[in-house]
Short mmCIF file of C-alpha atoms in Angstrom, two decimals:
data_model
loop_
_atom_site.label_atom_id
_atom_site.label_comp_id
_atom_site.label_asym_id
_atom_site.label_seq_id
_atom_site.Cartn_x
_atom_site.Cartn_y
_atom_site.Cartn_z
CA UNK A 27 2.36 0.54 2.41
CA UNK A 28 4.63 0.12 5.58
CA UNK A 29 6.72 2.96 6.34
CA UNK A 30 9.31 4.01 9.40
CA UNK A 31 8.47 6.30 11.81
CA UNK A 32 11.27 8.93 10.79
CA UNK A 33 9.88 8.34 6.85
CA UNK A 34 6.32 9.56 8.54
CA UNK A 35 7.83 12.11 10.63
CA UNK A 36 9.61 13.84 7.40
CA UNK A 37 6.74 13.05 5.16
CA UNK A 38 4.00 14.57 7.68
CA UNK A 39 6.40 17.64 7.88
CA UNK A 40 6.60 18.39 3.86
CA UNK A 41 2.94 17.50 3.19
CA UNK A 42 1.66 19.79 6.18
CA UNK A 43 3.84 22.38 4.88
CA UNK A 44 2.29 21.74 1.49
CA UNK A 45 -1.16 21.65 2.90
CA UNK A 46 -1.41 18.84 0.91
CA UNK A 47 -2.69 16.14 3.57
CA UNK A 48 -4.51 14.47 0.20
CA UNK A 49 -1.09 13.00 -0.43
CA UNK A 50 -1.43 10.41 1.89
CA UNK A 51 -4.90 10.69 3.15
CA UNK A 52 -6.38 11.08 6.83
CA UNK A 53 -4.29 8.08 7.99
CA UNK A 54 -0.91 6.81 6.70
CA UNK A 55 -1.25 3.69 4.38
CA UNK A 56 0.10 0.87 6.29
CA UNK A 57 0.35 -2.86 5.47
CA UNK A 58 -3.07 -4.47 6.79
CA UNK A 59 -2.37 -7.45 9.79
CA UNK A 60 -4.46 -10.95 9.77
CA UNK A 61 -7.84 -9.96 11.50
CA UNK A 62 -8.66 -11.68 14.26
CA UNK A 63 -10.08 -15.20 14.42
CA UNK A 64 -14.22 -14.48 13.57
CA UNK A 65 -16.25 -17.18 16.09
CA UNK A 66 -18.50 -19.32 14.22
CA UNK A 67 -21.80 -17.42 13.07
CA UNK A 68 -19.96 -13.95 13.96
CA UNK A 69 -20.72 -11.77 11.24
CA UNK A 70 -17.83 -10.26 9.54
CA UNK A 71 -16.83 -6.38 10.10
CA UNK A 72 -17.23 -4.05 7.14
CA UNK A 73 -14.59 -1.90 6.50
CA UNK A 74 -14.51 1.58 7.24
CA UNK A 75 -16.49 4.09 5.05
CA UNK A 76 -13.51 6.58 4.70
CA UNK A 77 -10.98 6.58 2.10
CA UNK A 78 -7.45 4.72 2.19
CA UNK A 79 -4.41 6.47 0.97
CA UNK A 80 -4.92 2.78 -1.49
CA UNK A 81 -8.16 4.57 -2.76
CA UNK A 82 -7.17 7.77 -3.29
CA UNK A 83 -3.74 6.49 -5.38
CA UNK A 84 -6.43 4.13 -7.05
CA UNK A 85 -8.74 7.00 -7.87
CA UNK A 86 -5.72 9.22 -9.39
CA UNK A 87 -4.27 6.38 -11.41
CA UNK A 88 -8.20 5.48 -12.99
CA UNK A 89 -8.06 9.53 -13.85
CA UNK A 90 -4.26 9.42 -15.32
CA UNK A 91 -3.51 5.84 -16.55
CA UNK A 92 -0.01 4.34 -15.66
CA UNK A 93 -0.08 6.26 -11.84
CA UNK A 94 1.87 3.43 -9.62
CA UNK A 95 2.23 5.83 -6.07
CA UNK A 96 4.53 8.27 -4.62
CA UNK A 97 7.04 8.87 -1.96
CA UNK A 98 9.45 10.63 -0.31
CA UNK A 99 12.99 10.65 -2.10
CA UNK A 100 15.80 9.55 0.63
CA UNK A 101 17.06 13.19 0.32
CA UNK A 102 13.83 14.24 1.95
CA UNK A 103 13.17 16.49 -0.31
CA UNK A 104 12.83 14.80 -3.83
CA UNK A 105 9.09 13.49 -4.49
CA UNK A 106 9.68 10.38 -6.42
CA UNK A 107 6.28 9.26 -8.47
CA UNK A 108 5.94 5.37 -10.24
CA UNK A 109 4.57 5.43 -13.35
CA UNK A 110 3.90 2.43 -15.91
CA UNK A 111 4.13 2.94 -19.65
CA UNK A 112 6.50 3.72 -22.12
CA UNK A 113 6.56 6.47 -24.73
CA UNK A 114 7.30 10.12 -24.96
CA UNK A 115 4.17 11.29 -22.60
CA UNK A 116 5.18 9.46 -20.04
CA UNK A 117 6.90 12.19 -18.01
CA UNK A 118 4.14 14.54 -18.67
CA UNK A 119 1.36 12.38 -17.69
CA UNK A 120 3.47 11.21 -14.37
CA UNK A 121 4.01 15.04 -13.54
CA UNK A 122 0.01 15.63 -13.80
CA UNK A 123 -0.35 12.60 -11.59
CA UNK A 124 1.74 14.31 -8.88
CA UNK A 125 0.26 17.70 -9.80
CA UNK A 126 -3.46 16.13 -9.26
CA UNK A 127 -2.36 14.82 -5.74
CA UNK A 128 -0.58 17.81 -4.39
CA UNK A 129 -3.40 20.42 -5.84
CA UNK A 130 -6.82 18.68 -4.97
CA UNK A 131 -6.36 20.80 -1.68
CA UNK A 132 -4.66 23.47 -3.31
CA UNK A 133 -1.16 23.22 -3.00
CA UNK A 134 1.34 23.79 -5.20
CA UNK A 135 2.96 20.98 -6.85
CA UNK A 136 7.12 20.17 -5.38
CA UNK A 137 9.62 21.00 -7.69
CA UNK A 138 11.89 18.58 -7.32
CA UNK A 139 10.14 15.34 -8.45
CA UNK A 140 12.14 12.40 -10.10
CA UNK A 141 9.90 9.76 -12.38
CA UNK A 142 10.56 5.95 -11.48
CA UNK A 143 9.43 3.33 -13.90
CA UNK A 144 6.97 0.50 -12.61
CA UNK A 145 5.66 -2.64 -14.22
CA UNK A 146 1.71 -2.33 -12.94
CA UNK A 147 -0.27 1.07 -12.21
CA UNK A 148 -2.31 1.29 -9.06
CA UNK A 149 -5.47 0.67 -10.63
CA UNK A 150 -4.13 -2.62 -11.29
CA UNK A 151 -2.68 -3.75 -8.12
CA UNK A 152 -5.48 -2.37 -6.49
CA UNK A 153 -7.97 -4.46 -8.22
CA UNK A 154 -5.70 -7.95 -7.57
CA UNK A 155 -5.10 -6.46 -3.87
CA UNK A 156 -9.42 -6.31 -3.49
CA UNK A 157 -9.61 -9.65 -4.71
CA UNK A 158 -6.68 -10.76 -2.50
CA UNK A 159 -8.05 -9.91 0.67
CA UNK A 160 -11.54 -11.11 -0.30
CA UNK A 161 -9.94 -14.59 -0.52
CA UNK A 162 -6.73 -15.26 1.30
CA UNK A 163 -7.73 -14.68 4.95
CA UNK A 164 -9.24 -18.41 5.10
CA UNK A 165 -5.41 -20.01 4.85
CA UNK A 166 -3.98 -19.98 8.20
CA UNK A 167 -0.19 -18.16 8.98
CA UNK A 168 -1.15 -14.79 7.10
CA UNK A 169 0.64 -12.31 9.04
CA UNK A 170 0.02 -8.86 6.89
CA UNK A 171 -1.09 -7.94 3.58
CA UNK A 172 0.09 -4.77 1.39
CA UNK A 173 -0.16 -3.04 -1.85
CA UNK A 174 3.84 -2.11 -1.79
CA UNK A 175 4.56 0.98 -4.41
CA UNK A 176 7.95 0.66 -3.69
CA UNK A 177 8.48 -2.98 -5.05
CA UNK A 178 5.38 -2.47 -7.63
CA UNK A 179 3.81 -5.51 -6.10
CA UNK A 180 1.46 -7.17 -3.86
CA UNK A 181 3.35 -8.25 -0.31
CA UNK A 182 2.51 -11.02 1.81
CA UNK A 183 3.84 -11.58 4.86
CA UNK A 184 3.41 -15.59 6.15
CA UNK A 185 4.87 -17.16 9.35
CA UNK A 186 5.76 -20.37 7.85
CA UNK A 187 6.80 -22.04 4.56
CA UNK A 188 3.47 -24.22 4.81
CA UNK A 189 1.57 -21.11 5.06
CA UNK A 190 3.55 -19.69 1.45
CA UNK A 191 3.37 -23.20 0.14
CA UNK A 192 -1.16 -23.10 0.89
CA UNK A 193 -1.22 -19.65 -0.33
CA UNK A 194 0.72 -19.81 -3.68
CA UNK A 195 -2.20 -22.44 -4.41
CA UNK A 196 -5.00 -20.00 -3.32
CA UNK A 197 -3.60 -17.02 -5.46
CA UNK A 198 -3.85 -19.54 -8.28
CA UNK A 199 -7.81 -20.57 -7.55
CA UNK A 200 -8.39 -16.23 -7.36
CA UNK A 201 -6.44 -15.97 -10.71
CA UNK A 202 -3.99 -13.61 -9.14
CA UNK A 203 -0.76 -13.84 -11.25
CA UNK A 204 2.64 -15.18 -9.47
CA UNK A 205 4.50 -12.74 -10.26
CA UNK A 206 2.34 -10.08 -9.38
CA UNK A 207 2.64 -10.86 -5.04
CA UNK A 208 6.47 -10.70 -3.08
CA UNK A 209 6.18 -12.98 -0.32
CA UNK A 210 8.07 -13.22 2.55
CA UNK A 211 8.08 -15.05 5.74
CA UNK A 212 7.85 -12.01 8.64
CA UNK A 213 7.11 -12.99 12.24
CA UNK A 214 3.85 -11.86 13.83
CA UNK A 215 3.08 -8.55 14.34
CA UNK A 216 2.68 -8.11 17.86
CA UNK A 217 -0.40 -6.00 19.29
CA UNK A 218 0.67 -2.79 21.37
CA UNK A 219 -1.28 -3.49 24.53
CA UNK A 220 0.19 -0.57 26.66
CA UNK A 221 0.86 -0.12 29.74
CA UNK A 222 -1.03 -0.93 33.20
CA UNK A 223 -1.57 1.36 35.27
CA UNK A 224 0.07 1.70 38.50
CA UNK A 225 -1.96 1.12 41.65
CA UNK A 226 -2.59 3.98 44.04
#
């Protein structure tokens, strides 16, 4: 989930207020860059062991069916919650979603929250975003993947239309639906290298 550095700055502002760093977990969810190129024979890094902001929207929307993420209204006060499903609960069960992420560290939940409707909870996307990354990596020009709350979808960034054209055929060989990923072609994302140091 890409986000500014103002949206950060207001949203670490609220939810420290809140005391409610669950919201958006120990790091901010981010879209995930191409991994490096792995040498021949290098064995592949396992992930980390903590949890995601991804996992902890996953885990909420397994508890309370239809959960599709949160985020800051532009207001910047407004928490705006997606939620999949029709019917008269809907609003209910949305407002116990936001209500279970705000109060698993004990903070009351905002007042001002607005539903939004979405086509696919997180559980869903999640599960097509696992099997994603567990497959696409191989087809060259992958810039970043992300499990996008905003759009409801699966985004893909690629550097080239050849690179879209190989991996609309390798979401079809994983059985991940078309209409489930938003590509787009994004340039590289450059690595922040820093600064040298000046000599003495």
């Amino acid at each position: 989930m890409r986000k500014t550095i103002a949206q950060l700055a207001v949203l670490a502002t609220l939810l420290l207020a809140a005391g409610a760093w669950l919201l958006w977990g120990p790091e901010p969810g981010r879209a995930q860059p191409a991994p490096p190129p792995r040498a021949q024979g290098q064995p592949t890094q396992q992930p980390p062991s903590e949890l995601t902001i991804d996992d902890i929207y996953a885990q909420i929307a397994n508890d309370i069916p239809g959960f599709a993420g949160v985020r800051l209204g532009l207001d910047g006060e407004t928490i705006q919650v997606f939620f999949a499903g029709d019917g008269d609960d809907v609003e209910s069960a949305a407002l116990q979603a936001v209500t279970a992420v705000f109060q698993a560290r004990g903070a009351p939940r905002p007042t001002k929250i607005e539903v939004l409707p979405a086509e696919y909870d997180f559980a869903e996307l999640s599960m097509w975003y696992r099997t994603l990354t567990s497959g696409v990596w191989t087809v060259p020009g992958i810039v970043f993947t992300d499990i996008d709350e905003v759009r409801n979808r699966l985004s893909i960034g690629v550097e080239t239309q050849e690179a879209w054209d190989l991996l609309e055929r390798r979401l079809a060989e994983l059985g991940i639906p078309r209409e489930v990923v938003h590509l787009e072609i994004s340039e590289p994302i450059a690595e922040d290298v820093g600064y040298p140091e000046e000599a003495d």
